[in-house]
């Protein structure tokens, strides 16, 4: 029975290792799919009814860094302010994750929000759909501020209050009961 409990997290982990490879071919959409898989991984484990989140949670942060590293590699091809912002935000979040792993202080994930992911998606969408948009320092400040608002709400709910949106999803939809 213990082996069966590991199957769900194993399947989801394999998906989380394979899906981010799409980022190299389709930076925007590959990241969107990887992000959705990251957000739904616990729900998928529940759907399989073969495992639980407790055994998977430590691996989750490593898999996050894994797919974000692919996005980071893509962002190194960018130029100017977009690239500098990407590099700063990636290493800022990485520092937060490392400090969290050392201290297990969840507040660090709130203090070091994953703004890299939001920035990457914004700029990858710009590169795909809005190539004429030019970045200035003022525009960058406004964009980062606007991206920070939902990100801080998410980080607060997930890492400070330790909310479990997957339970809410299950309760509201009844799909996974």
PDB file of C-alpha atoms in Angstrom:
ATOM      1  CA  UNK A   1       0.000   0.000   0.000  1.00  0.00           C
ATOM      2  CA  UNK A   2       2.889   2.389   0.712  1.00  0.00           C
ATOM      3  CA  UNK A   3       4.140   1.998  -2.878  1.00  0.00           C
ATOM      4  CA  UNK A   4       0.699   2.952  -4.220  1.00  0.00           C
ATOM      5  CA  UNK A   5       0.766   6.174  -2.142  1.00  0.00           C
ATOM      6  CA  UNK A   6       3.876   7.239  -4.044  1.00  0.00           C
ATOM      7  CA  UNK A   7       2.448   6.759  -7.553  1.00  0.00           C
ATOM      8  CA  UNK A   8       0.452  10.025  -7.729  1.00  0.00           C
ATOM      9  CA  UNK A   9       3.351  12.245  -6.676  1.00  0.00           C
ATOM     10  CA  UNK A  10       5.668  10.275  -9.000  1.00  0.00           C
ATOM     11  CA  UNK A  11       3.405  10.798 -12.027  1.00  0.00           C
ATOM     12  CA  UNK A  12       3.004  14.498 -11.247  1.00  0.00           C
ATOM     13  CA  UNK A  13       6.765  14.862 -10.679  1.00  0.00           C
ATOM     14  CA  UNK A  14       7.516  13.263 -14.054  1.00  0.00           C
ATOM     15  CA  UNK A  15       5.036  15.638 -15.705  1.00  0.00           C
ATOM     16  CA  UNK A  16       6.680  18.559 -13.920  1.00  0.00           C
ATOM     17  CA  UNK A  17      10.057  17.464 -15.274  1.00  0.00           C
ATOM     18  CA  UNK A  18       8.850  17.025 -18.869  1.00  0.00           C
ATOM     19  CA  UNK A  19       6.354  19.869 -19.373  1.00  0.00           C
ATOM     20  CA  UNK A  20       8.837  22.720 -18.685  1.00  0.00           C
ATOM     21  CA  UNK A  21      10.898  21.610 -21.666  1.00  0.00           C
ATOM     22  CA  UNK A  22       8.183  23.341 -23.716  1.00  0.00           C
ATOM     23  CA  UNK A  23       9.558  26.652 -22.446  1.00  0.00           C
ATOM     24  CA  UNK A  24      12.513  26.371 -24.794  1.00  0.00           C
ATOM     25  CA  UNK A  25      10.228  26.098 -27.831  1.00  0.00           C
ATOM     26  CA  UNK A  26       7.332  28.298 -26.683  1.00  0.00           C
ATOM     27  CA  UNK A  27       8.567  30.594 -23.881  1.00  0.00           C
ATOM     28  CA  UNK A  28       5.209  32.172 -23.067  1.00  0.00           C
ATOM     29  CA  UNK A  29       2.864  29.206 -23.497  1.00  0.00           C
ATOM     30  CA  UNK A  30       5.369  26.667 -22.150  1.00  0.00           C
ATOM     31  CA  UNK A  31       5.655  28.728 -18.977  1.00  0.00           C
ATOM     32  CA  UNK A  32       1.871  29.091 -18.737  1.00  0.00           C
ATOM     33  CA  UNK A  33       1.443  25.304 -18.950  1.00  0.00           C
ATOM     34  CA  UNK A  34       4.259  24.718 -16.413  1.00  0.00           C
ATOM     35  CA  UNK A  35       2.684  27.301 -14.102  1.00  0.00           C
ATOM     36  CA  UNK A  36      -0.754  25.675 -14.376  1.00  0.00           C
ATOM     37  CA  UNK A  37       0.757  22.269 -13.675  1.00  0.00           C
ATOM     38  CA  UNK A  38       2.563  23.718 -10.659  1.00  0.00           C
ATOM     39  CA  UNK A  39      -0.683  25.249  -9.415  1.00  0.00           C
ATOM     40  CA  UNK A  40      -2.654  22.067  -9.984  1.00  0.00           C
ATOM     41  CA  UNK A  41      -0.130  19.466  -8.908  1.00  0.00           C
ATOM     42  CA  UNK A  42      -1.736  18.807  -5.543  1.00  0.00           C
ATOM     43  CA  UNK A  43      -5.165  18.533  -7.158  1.00  0.00           C
ATOM     44  CA  UNK A  44      -3.767  16.022  -9.671  1.00  0.00           C
ATOM     45  CA  UNK A  45      -2.223  13.954  -6.878  1.00  0.00           C
ATOM     46  CA  UNK A  46      -5.653  13.924  -5.239  1.00  0.00           C
ATOM     47  CA  UNK A  47      -7.323  12.950  -8.531  1.00  0.00           C
ATOM     48  CA  UNK A  48      -5.030   9.938  -8.811  1.00  0.00           C
ATOM     49  CA  UNK A  49      -6.005   9.021  -5.221  1.00  0.00           C
ATOM     50  CA  UNK A  50      -2.506   7.636  -4.873  1.00  0.00           C
ATOM     51  CA  UNK A  51      -0.494   9.840  -2.590  1.00  0.00           C
ATOM     52  CA  UNK A  52      -0.661  12.948  -0.577  1.00  0.00           C
ATOM     53  CA  UNK A  53       0.794  16.408  -0.548  1.00  0.00           C
ATOM     54  CA  UNK A  54       2.858  15.879   2.612  1.00  0.00           C
ATOM     55  CA  UNK A  55       5.310  13.578   0.845  1.00  0.00           C
ATOM     56  CA  UNK A  56       5.509  15.885  -2.170  1.00  0.00           C
ATOM     57  CA  UNK A  57       5.861  19.368  -0.661  1.00  0.00           C
ATOM     58  CA  UNK A  58       9.669  19.439  -0.357  1.00  0.00           C
ATOM     59  CA  UNK A  59      10.067  18.332  -3.950  1.00  0.00           C
ATOM     60  CA  UNK A  60       7.608  21.024  -5.075  1.00  0.00           C
ATOM     61  CA  UNK A  61      10.017  23.914  -4.392  1.00  0.00           C
ATOM     62  CA  UNK A  62      12.820  22.155  -6.286  1.00  0.00           C
ATOM     63  CA  UNK A  63      10.502  21.554  -9.246  1.00  0.00           C
ATOM     64  CA  UNK A  64       9.509  25.232  -9.152  1.00  0.00           C
ATOM     65  CA  UNK A  65      13.146  26.294  -9.406  1.00  0.00           C
ATOM     66  CA  UNK A  66      13.641  23.709 -12.166  1.00  0.00           C
ATOM     67  CA  UNK A  67      11.043  25.212 -14.497  1.00  0.00           C
ATOM     68  CA  UNK A  68      11.898  28.775 -13.532  1.00  0.00           C
ATOM     69  CA  UNK A  69      15.517  28.056 -14.460  1.00  0.00           C
ATOM     70  CA  UNK A  70      14.406  27.210 -18.007  1.00  0.00           C
ATOM     71  CA  UNK A  71      12.543  30.515 -18.170  1.00  0.00           C
ATOM     72  CA  UNK A  72      15.626  32.245 -16.769  1.00  0.00           C
ATOM     73  CA  UNK A  73      17.824  30.715 -19.473  1.00  0.00           C
ATOM     74  CA  UNK A  74      15.424  32.054 -22.117  1.00  0.00           C
ATOM     75  CA  UNK A  75      15.448  35.487 -20.454  1.00  0.00           C
ATOM     76  CA  UNK A  76      19.225  35.678 -20.792  1.00  0.00           C
ATOM     77  CA  UNK A  77      18.623  36.230 -24.525  1.00  0.00           C
ATOM     78  CA  UNK A  78      16.703  39.409 -23.771  1.00  0.00           C
ATOM     79  CA  UNK A  79      18.370  42.821 -23.812  1.00  0.00           C
ATOM     80  CA  UNK A  80      18.720  45.882 -21.650  1.00  0.00           C
ATOM     81  CA  UNK A  81      16.318  46.603 -18.832  1.00  0.00           C
ATOM     82  CA  UNK A  82      14.203  43.504 -19.496  1.00  0.00           C
ATOM     83  CA  UNK A  83      17.205  41.203 -19.067  1.00  0.00           C
ATOM     84  CA  UNK A  84      18.569  43.040 -16.017  1.00  0.00           C
ATOM     85  CA  UNK A  85      15.155  42.886 -14.358  1.00  0.00           C
ATOM     86  CA  UNK A  86      14.866  39.192 -15.114  1.00  0.00           C
ATOM     87  CA  UNK A  87      18.293  38.395 -13.667  1.00  0.00           C
ATOM     88  CA  UNK A  88      17.620  40.397 -10.500  1.00  0.00           C
ATOM     89  CA  UNK A  89      14.167  38.896  -9.899  1.00  0.00           C
ATOM     90  CA  UNK A  90      15.326  35.331 -10.525  1.00  0.00           C
ATOM     91  CA  UNK A  91      18.205  35.530  -8.064  1.00  0.00           C
ATOM     92  CA  UNK A  92      16.102  37.453  -5.546  1.00  0.00           C
ATOM     93  CA  UNK A  93      13.557  34.610  -5.469  1.00  0.00           C
ATOM     94  CA  UNK A  94      16.286  31.967  -5.470  1.00  0.00           C
ATOM     95  CA  UNK A  95      17.825  33.631  -2.404  1.00  0.00           C
ATOM     96  CA  UNK A  96      14.434  33.546  -0.693  1.00  0.00           C
ATOM     97  CA  UNK A  97      13.936  29.856  -1.460  1.00  0.00           C
ATOM     98  CA  UNK A  98      17.438  28.977  -0.210  1.00  0.00           C
ATOM     99  CA  UNK A  99      16.896  30.967   3.005  1.00  0.00           C
ATOM    100  CA  UNK A 100      13.519  29.261   3.446  1.00  0.00           C
ATOM    101  CA  UNK A 101      15.066  25.804   3.017  1.00  0.00           C
ATOM    102  CA  UNK A 102      17.705  26.653   5.625  1.00  0.00           C
ATOM    103  CA  UNK A 103      15.394  28.282   8.183  1.00  0.00           C
ATOM    104  CA  UNK A 104      11.927  26.906   7.300  1.00  0.00           C
ATOM    105  CA  UNK A 105      10.599  30.384   8.056  1.00  0.00           C
ATOM    106  CA  UNK A 106       7.608  30.654   5.709  1.00  0.00           C
ATOM    107  CA  UNK A 107       7.626  34.453   5.966  1.00  0.00           C
ATOM    108  CA  UNK A 108      10.729  34.413   3.757  1.00  0.00           C
ATOM    109  CA  UNK A 109       8.637  33.222   0.810  1.00  0.00           C
ATOM    110  CA  UNK A 110       6.463  36.291   1.358  1.00  0.00           C
ATOM    111  CA  UNK A 111       9.444  38.653   1.703  1.00  0.00           C
ATOM    112  CA  UNK A 112      11.042  37.155  -1.431  1.00  0.00           C
ATOM    113  CA  UNK A 113       7.989  36.802  -3.711  1.00  0.00           C
ATOM    114  CA  UNK A 114       8.258  34.997  -7.009  1.00  0.00           C
ATOM    115  CA  UNK A 115       8.082  38.134  -9.127  1.00  0.00           C
ATOM    116  CA  UNK A 116      10.394  36.535 -11.662  1.00  0.00           C
ATOM    117  CA  UNK A 117       7.604  34.291 -12.905  1.00  0.00           C
ATOM    118  CA  UNK A 118       5.191  37.200 -13.393  1.00  0.00           C
ATOM    119  CA  UNK A 119       7.859  39.341 -15.031  1.00  0.00           C
ATOM    120  CA  UNK A 120       8.896  36.522 -17.342  1.00  0.00           C
ATOM    121  CA  UNK A 121       5.321  35.933 -18.454  1.00  0.00           C
ATOM    122  CA  UNK A 122       4.791  39.640 -19.024  1.00  0.00           C
ATOM    123  CA  UNK A 123       7.931  40.066 -21.120  1.00  0.00           C
ATOM    124  CA  UNK A 124       7.495  36.766 -22.980  1.00  0.00           C
ATOM    125  CA  UNK A 125       3.942  37.906 -23.888  1.00  0.00           C
ATOM    126  CA  UNK A 126       5.399  41.228 -25.019  1.00  0.00           C
ATOM    127  CA  UNK A 127       7.941  39.422 -27.190  1.00  0.00           C
ATOM    128  CA  UNK A 128       5.245  37.205 -28.687  1.00  0.00           C
ATOM    129  CA  UNK A 129       2.340  39.611 -29.108  1.00  0.00           C
ATOM    130  CA  UNK A 130       3.404  43.235 -28.521  1.00  0.00           C
ATOM    131  CA  UNK A 131       6.866  43.624 -30.046  1.00  0.00           C
ATOM    132  CA  UNK A 132       6.457  47.377 -30.521  1.00  0.00           C
ATOM    133  CA  UNK A 133       6.110  47.990 -26.777  1.00  0.00           C
ATOM    134  CA  UNK A 134       9.274  49.688 -25.538  1.00  0.00           C
ATOM    135  CA  UNK A 135      10.362  49.468 -21.921  1.00  0.00           C
ATOM    136  CA  UNK A 136      11.445  52.526 -19.946  1.00  0.00           C
ATOM    137  CA  UNK A 137      12.335  52.818 -16.274  1.00  0.00           C
ATOM    138  CA  UNK A 138       8.970  54.465 -15.521  1.00  0.00           C
ATOM    139  CA  UNK A 139       7.034  51.788 -17.406  1.00  0.00           C
ATOM    140  CA  UNK A 140       9.064  49.091 -15.662  1.00  0.00           C
ATOM    141  CA  UNK A 141       8.275  50.543 -12.231  1.00  0.00           C
ATOM    142  CA  UNK A 142       4.560  50.661 -13.029  1.00  0.00           C
ATOM    143  CA  UNK A 143       4.532  47.154 -14.509  1.00  0.00           C
ATOM    144  CA  UNK A 144       6.372  45.665 -11.520  1.00  0.00           C
ATOM    145  CA  UNK A 145       4.020  47.443  -9.113  1.00  0.00           C
ATOM    146  CA  UNK A 146       0.966  46.103 -10.954  1.00  0.00           C
ATOM    147  CA  UNK A 147       2.445  42.594 -11.112  1.00  0.00           C
ATOM    148  CA  UNK A 148       3.347  42.750  -7.414  1.00  0.00           C
ATOM    149  CA  UNK A 149      -0.223  43.292  -6.201  1.00  0.00           C
ATOM    150  CA  UNK A 150      -1.664  39.869  -7.130  1.00  0.00           C
ATOM    151  CA  UNK A 151       1.657  38.141  -6.423  1.00  0.00           C
ATOM    152  CA  UNK A 152       1.811  39.452  -2.855  1.00  0.00           C
ATOM    153  CA  UNK A 153      -1.785  38.357  -2.270  1.00  0.00           C
ATOM    154  CA  UNK A 154      -0.897  34.894  -3.561  1.00  0.00           C
ATOM    155  CA  UNK A 155       2.328  34.660  -1.556  1.00  0.00           C
ATOM    156  CA  UNK A 156       0.544  35.853   1.580  1.00  0.00           C
ATOM    157  CA  UNK A 157      -2.258  33.316   1.218  1.00  0.00           C
ATOM    158  CA  UNK A 158      -0.041  30.374   0.328  1.00  0.00           C
ATOM    159  CA  UNK A 159       3.041  30.946   2.450  1.00  0.00           C
ATOM    160  CA  UNK A 160       2.049  33.174   5.343  1.00  0.00           C
ATOM    161  CA  UNK A 161      -1.493  32.061   6.152  1.00  0.00           C
ATOM    162  CA  UNK A 162      -0.788  28.628   4.615  1.00  0.00           C
ATOM    163  CA  UNK A 163      -4.142  28.617   2.832  1.00  0.00           C
ATOM    164  CA  UNK A 164      -4.944  25.516   0.792  1.00  0.00           C
ATOM    165  CA  UNK A 165      -6.677  26.593  -2.428  1.00  0.00           C
ATOM    166  CA  UNK A 166      -6.923  22.998  -3.631  1.00  0.00           C
ATOM    167  CA  UNK A 167      -9.243  22.211  -0.688  1.00  0.00           C
ATOM    168  CA  UNK A 168     -11.368  25.250  -1.561  1.00  0.00           C
ATOM    169  CA  UNK A 169     -11.500  24.077  -5.197  1.00  0.00           C
ATOM    170  CA  UNK A 170     -12.638  20.638  -4.112  1.00  0.00           C
ATOM    171  CA  UNK A 171     -15.295  22.018  -1.762  1.00  0.00           C
ATOM    172  CA  UNK A 172     -16.701  24.516  -4.296  1.00  0.00           C
ATOM    173  CA  UNK A 173     -16.725  22.266  -7.357  1.00  0.00           C
ATOM    174  CA  UNK A 174     -17.309  18.852  -5.811  1.00  0.00           C
ATOM    175  CA  UNK A 175     -15.237  17.468  -8.699  1.00  0.00           C
ATOM    176  CA  UNK A 176     -12.676  15.622  -6.645  1.00  0.00           C
ATOM    177  CA  UNK A 177     -14.733  14.124  -3.851  1.00  0.00           C
TER     178      UNK A 177
END
